[in-house]
Amino acid sequence: MKMIAVFVSTLILSLYGSWRAYTPESDRISDIGYYSFGGIFAIQVVPLFFVFIILGLMVSPLIDAMIFSKFHSKGVKGLLTFVIAYLLLGVVSGIITSIFFRRVESILFFSTISIIGAMIFLFVQLALQGIFYKRRTTEGPKKNV
């Protein structure tokens, strides 16, 4: 399920980032080069995919296990615990990314992008869990005939 969340989250964040960075032809200035929407998307999708692989498939199961073992909370309290944990994951990964790129002055930028990515991943993951859980409960137990 986390792998599907990685793909969907990468797609959502890449599409959003491409939309934000794209300059429509009507707003373009002559003699300046601009990327197409597809070009911007292609530039963004690969690094975002690897970030989501690292944070979504490697780090988030550790955070999920830690939350389940330490807090044992369900309902709204459990959801808030997950949101806070993923927000902190976004902040920490933003700081690590800014240090990795030697752009310490851009900690706020990288943290903002990381927090948005973490929240998208959490939302997609929870939506997938809800869909699969609902599907499992509506099908009911299978009878052997």
mmCIF file of C-alpha atoms in Angstrom:
data_model
loop_
_atom_site.group_PDB
_atom_site.id
_atom_site.type_symbol
_atom_site.label_atom_id
_atom_site.label_comp_id
_atom_site.label_asym_id
_atom_site.label_seq_id
_atom_site.Cartn_x
_atom_site.Cartn_y
_atom_site.Cartn_z
ATOM 1 C CA MET A 1 0.000 0.000 0.000
ATOM 2 C CA LYS A 2 2.878 2.376 0.749
ATOM 3 C CA MET A 3 4.292 1.784 -2.737
ATOM 4 C CA ILE A 4 1.003 2.871 -4.302
ATOM 5 C CA ALA A 5 1.045 5.915 -2.001
ATOM 6 C CA VAL A 6 4.580 6.696 -3.224
ATOM 7 C CA PHE A 7 3.459 6.658 -6.873
ATOM 8 C CA VAL A 8 0.291 8.690 -6.268
ATOM 9 C CA SER A 9 2.057 11.223 -4.020
ATOM 10 C CA THR A 10 4.855 11.678 -6.543
ATOM 11 C CA LEU A 11 2.315 12.240 -9.282
ATOM 12 C CA ILE A 12 0.306 14.769 -7.237
ATOM 13 C CA LEU A 13 3.303 16.802 -6.065
ATOM 14 C CA SER A 14 4.955 16.732 -9.507
ATOM 15 C CA LEU A 15 1.779 17.893 -11.218
ATOM 16 C CA TYR A 16 1.311 20.667 -8.682
ATOM 17 C CA GLY A 17 4.939 21.802 -8.929
ATOM 18 C CA SER A 18 4.799 21.741 -12.729
ATOM 19 C CA TRP A 19 1.606 23.768 -12.712
ATOM 20 C CA ARG A 20 3.181 26.349 -10.373
ATOM 21 C CA ALA A 21 6.399 26.641 -12.416
ATOM 22 C CA TYR A 22 4.832 26.651 -15.879
ATOM 23 C CA THR A 23 4.593 29.972 -17.692
ATOM 24 C CA PRO A 24 1.679 30.132 -20.141
ATOM 25 C CA GLU A 25 2.525 31.226 -23.672
ATOM 26 C CA SER A 26 0.516 34.414 -23.247
ATOM 27 C CA ASP A 27 2.755 35.488 -20.326
ATOM 28 C CA ARG A 28 6.090 34.646 -21.952
ATOM 29 C CA ILE A 29 8.637 37.286 -22.872
ATOM 30 C CA SER A 30 10.352 37.008 -26.222
ATOM 31 C CA ASP A 31 13.982 35.841 -26.434
ATOM 32 C CA ILE A 32 13.693 33.955 -23.111
ATOM 33 C CA GLY A 33 13.689 30.166 -22.956
ATOM 34 C CA TYR A 34 10.862 28.428 -21.154
ATOM 35 C CA TYR A 35 10.252 24.789 -20.350
ATOM 36 C CA SER A 36 7.078 23.075 -21.455
ATOM 37 C CA PHE A 37 4.716 21.682 -18.845
ATOM 38 C CA GLY A 38 5.895 18.158 -19.726
ATOM 39 C CA GLY A 39 9.524 19.206 -19.429
ATOM 40 C CA ILE A 40 8.991 20.686 -15.991
ATOM 41 C CA PHE A 41 7.091 17.570 -14.953
ATOM 42 C CA ALA A 42 9.904 15.303 -16.195
ATOM 43 C CA ILE A 43 12.499 17.323 -14.278
ATOM 44 C CA GLN A 44 10.497 17.109 -11.043
ATOM 45 C CA VAL A 45 9.117 13.578 -11.083
ATOM 46 C CA VAL A 46 12.407 11.658 -10.790
ATOM 47 C CA PRO A 47 13.890 13.384 -7.712
ATOM 48 C CA LEU A 48 10.495 13.521 -6.007
ATOM 49 C CA PHE A 49 9.994 9.809 -6.641
ATOM 50 C CA PHE A 50 13.286 8.975 -4.927
ATOM 51 C CA VAL A 51 12.510 11.279 -2.002
ATOM 52 C CA PHE A 52 9.138 9.579 -1.569
ATOM 53 C CA ILE A 53 10.835 6.163 -1.831
ATOM 54 C CA ILE A 54 13.302 7.085 0.917
ATOM 55 C CA LEU A 55 10.822 8.818 3.198
ATOM 56 C CA GLY A 56 7.714 6.844 2.283
ATOM 57 C CA LEU A 57 9.039 3.309 2.096
ATOM 58 C CA MET A 58 11.984 3.458 4.473
ATOM 59 C CA VAL A 59 11.291 6.084 7.127
ATOM 60 C CA SER A 60 7.492 6.183 7.404
ATOM 61 C CA PRO A 61 7.132 2.516 8.477
ATOM 62 C CA LEU A 62 9.542 3.250 11.332
ATOM 63 C CA ILE A 63 7.524 6.298 12.351
ATOM 64 C CA ASP A 64 4.244 4.380 12.047
ATOM 65 C CA ALA A 65 5.604 1.545 14.208
ATOM 66 C CA MET A 66 6.908 4.005 16.790
ATOM 67 C CA ILE A 67 3.542 5.783 16.976
ATOM 68 C CA PHE A 68 1.629 2.500 17.305
ATOM 69 C CA SER A 69 3.963 1.131 20.001
ATOM 70 C CA LYS A 70 4.269 4.311 22.091
ATOM 71 C CA PHE A 71 0.873 6.009 21.829
ATOM 72 C CA HIS A 72 -1.746 3.287 21.176
ATOM 73 C CA SER A 73 -4.207 6.008 20.241
ATOM 74 C CA LYS A 74 -7.091 5.699 17.823
ATOM 75 C CA GLY A 75 -9.659 8.042 16.350
ATOM 76 C CA VAL A 76 -9.040 11.775 16.250
ATOM 77 C CA LYS A 77 -6.198 11.609 18.776
ATOM 78 C CA GLY A 78 -4.425 8.979 16.687
ATOM 79 C CA LEU A 79 -4.926 10.996 13.502
ATOM 80 C CA LEU A 80 -3.521 14.133 15.164
ATOM 81 C CA THR A 81 -0.537 12.129 16.398
ATOM 82 C CA PHE A 82 0.168 10.971 12.844
ATOM 83 C CA VAL A 83 -0.244 14.481 11.432
ATOM 84 C CA ILE A 84 2.185 15.928 13.986
ATOM 85 C CA ALA A 85 4.685 13.113 13.388
ATOM 86 C CA TYR A 86 4.566 13.573 9.606
ATOM 87 C CA LEU A 87 4.853 17.361 10.010
ATOM 88 C CA LEU A 88 8.002 16.820 12.058
ATOM 89 C CA LEU A 89 9.248 14.355 9.445
ATOM 90 C CA GLY A 90 8.732 17.061 6.817
ATOM 91 C CA VAL A 91 10.636 19.657 8.832
ATOM 92 C CA VAL A 92 13.536 17.294 9.535
ATOM 93 C CA SER A 93 13.751 16.124 5.936
ATOM 94 C CA GLY A 94 13.663 19.758 4.747
ATOM 95 C CA ILE A 95 16.577 20.597 7.022
ATOM 96 C CA ILE A 96 18.513 17.534 5.863
ATOM 97 C CA THR A 97 17.816 18.387 2.207
ATOM 98 C CA SER A 98 19.007 21.972 2.624
ATOM 99 C CA ILE A 99 22.203 20.765 4.285
ATOM 100 C CA PHE A 100 22.674 18.119 1.563
ATOM 101 C CA PHE A 101 22.422 20.770 -1.181
ATOM 102 C CA ARG A 102 24.537 23.191 0.899
ATOM 103 C CA ARG A 103 21.707 25.731 0.821
ATOM 104 C CA VAL A 104 21.240 26.406 4.522
ATOM 105 C CA GLU A 105 19.638 29.753 3.684
ATOM 106 C CA SER A 106 16.846 27.783 1.970
ATOM 107 C CA ILE A 107 15.806 25.708 5.003
ATOM 108 C CA LEU A 108 12.351 27.319 5.017
ATOM 109 C CA PHE A 109 11.806 26.563 1.306
ATOM 110 C CA PHE A 110 12.938 22.932 1.556
ATOM 111 C CA SER A 111 11.015 22.410 4.798
ATOM 112 C CA THR A 112 7.833 23.796 3.239
ATOM 113 C CA ILE A 113 8.125 21.485 0.226
ATOM 114 C CA SER A 114 8.935 18.541 2.511
ATOM 115 C CA ILE A 115 5.978 19.257 4.789
ATOM 116 C CA ILE A 116 3.638 19.464 1.784
ATOM 117 C CA GLY A 117 5.052 16.181 0.486
ATOM 118 C CA ALA A 118 4.704 14.487 3.875
ATOM 119 C CA MET A 119 1.101 15.647 4.220
ATOM 120 C CA ILE A 120 0.255 14.498 0.687
ATOM 121 C CA PHE A 121 1.821 11.113 1.411
ATOM 122 C CA LEU A 122 -0.062 10.780 4.712
ATOM 123 C CA PHE A 123 -3.367 11.785 3.102
ATOM 124 C CA VAL A 124 -2.910 9.363 0.178
ATOM 125 C CA GLN A 125 -1.867 6.581 2.540
ATOM 126 C CA LEU A 126 -4.885 7.136 4.797
ATOM 127 C CA ALA A 127 -7.218 7.343 1.788
ATOM 128 C CA LEU A 128 -5.858 4.059 0.413
ATOM 129 C CA GLN A 129 -6.206 2.401 3.814
ATOM 130 C CA GLY A 130 -9.789 3.650 4.026
ATOM 131 C CA ILE A 131 -10.594 2.365 0.539
ATOM 132 C CA PHE A 132 -9.041 -1.043 1.157
ATOM 133 C CA TYR A 133 -10.604 -1.322 4.623
ATOM 134 C CA LYS A 134 -14.050 -0.383 3.310
ATOM 135 C CA ARG A 135 -13.677 -2.813 0.430
ATOM 136 C CA ARG A 136 -12.624 -5.592 2.797
ATOM 137 C CA THR A 137 -15.518 -4.998 5.188
ATOM 138 C CA THR A 138 -18.165 -4.802 2.440
ATOM 139 C CA GLU A 139 -17.015 -8.045 0.843
ATOM 140 C CA GLY A 140 -17.189 -9.863 4.154
ATOM 141 C CA PRO A 141 -15.525 -13.156 4.918
ATOM 142 C CA LYS A 142 -15.297 -15.608 2.074
ATOM 143 C CA LYS A 143 -17.004 -18.940 2.543
ATOM 144 C CA ASN A 144 -15.425 -22.141 1.389
ATOM 145 C CA VAL A 145 -17.843 -24.119 -0.697
#
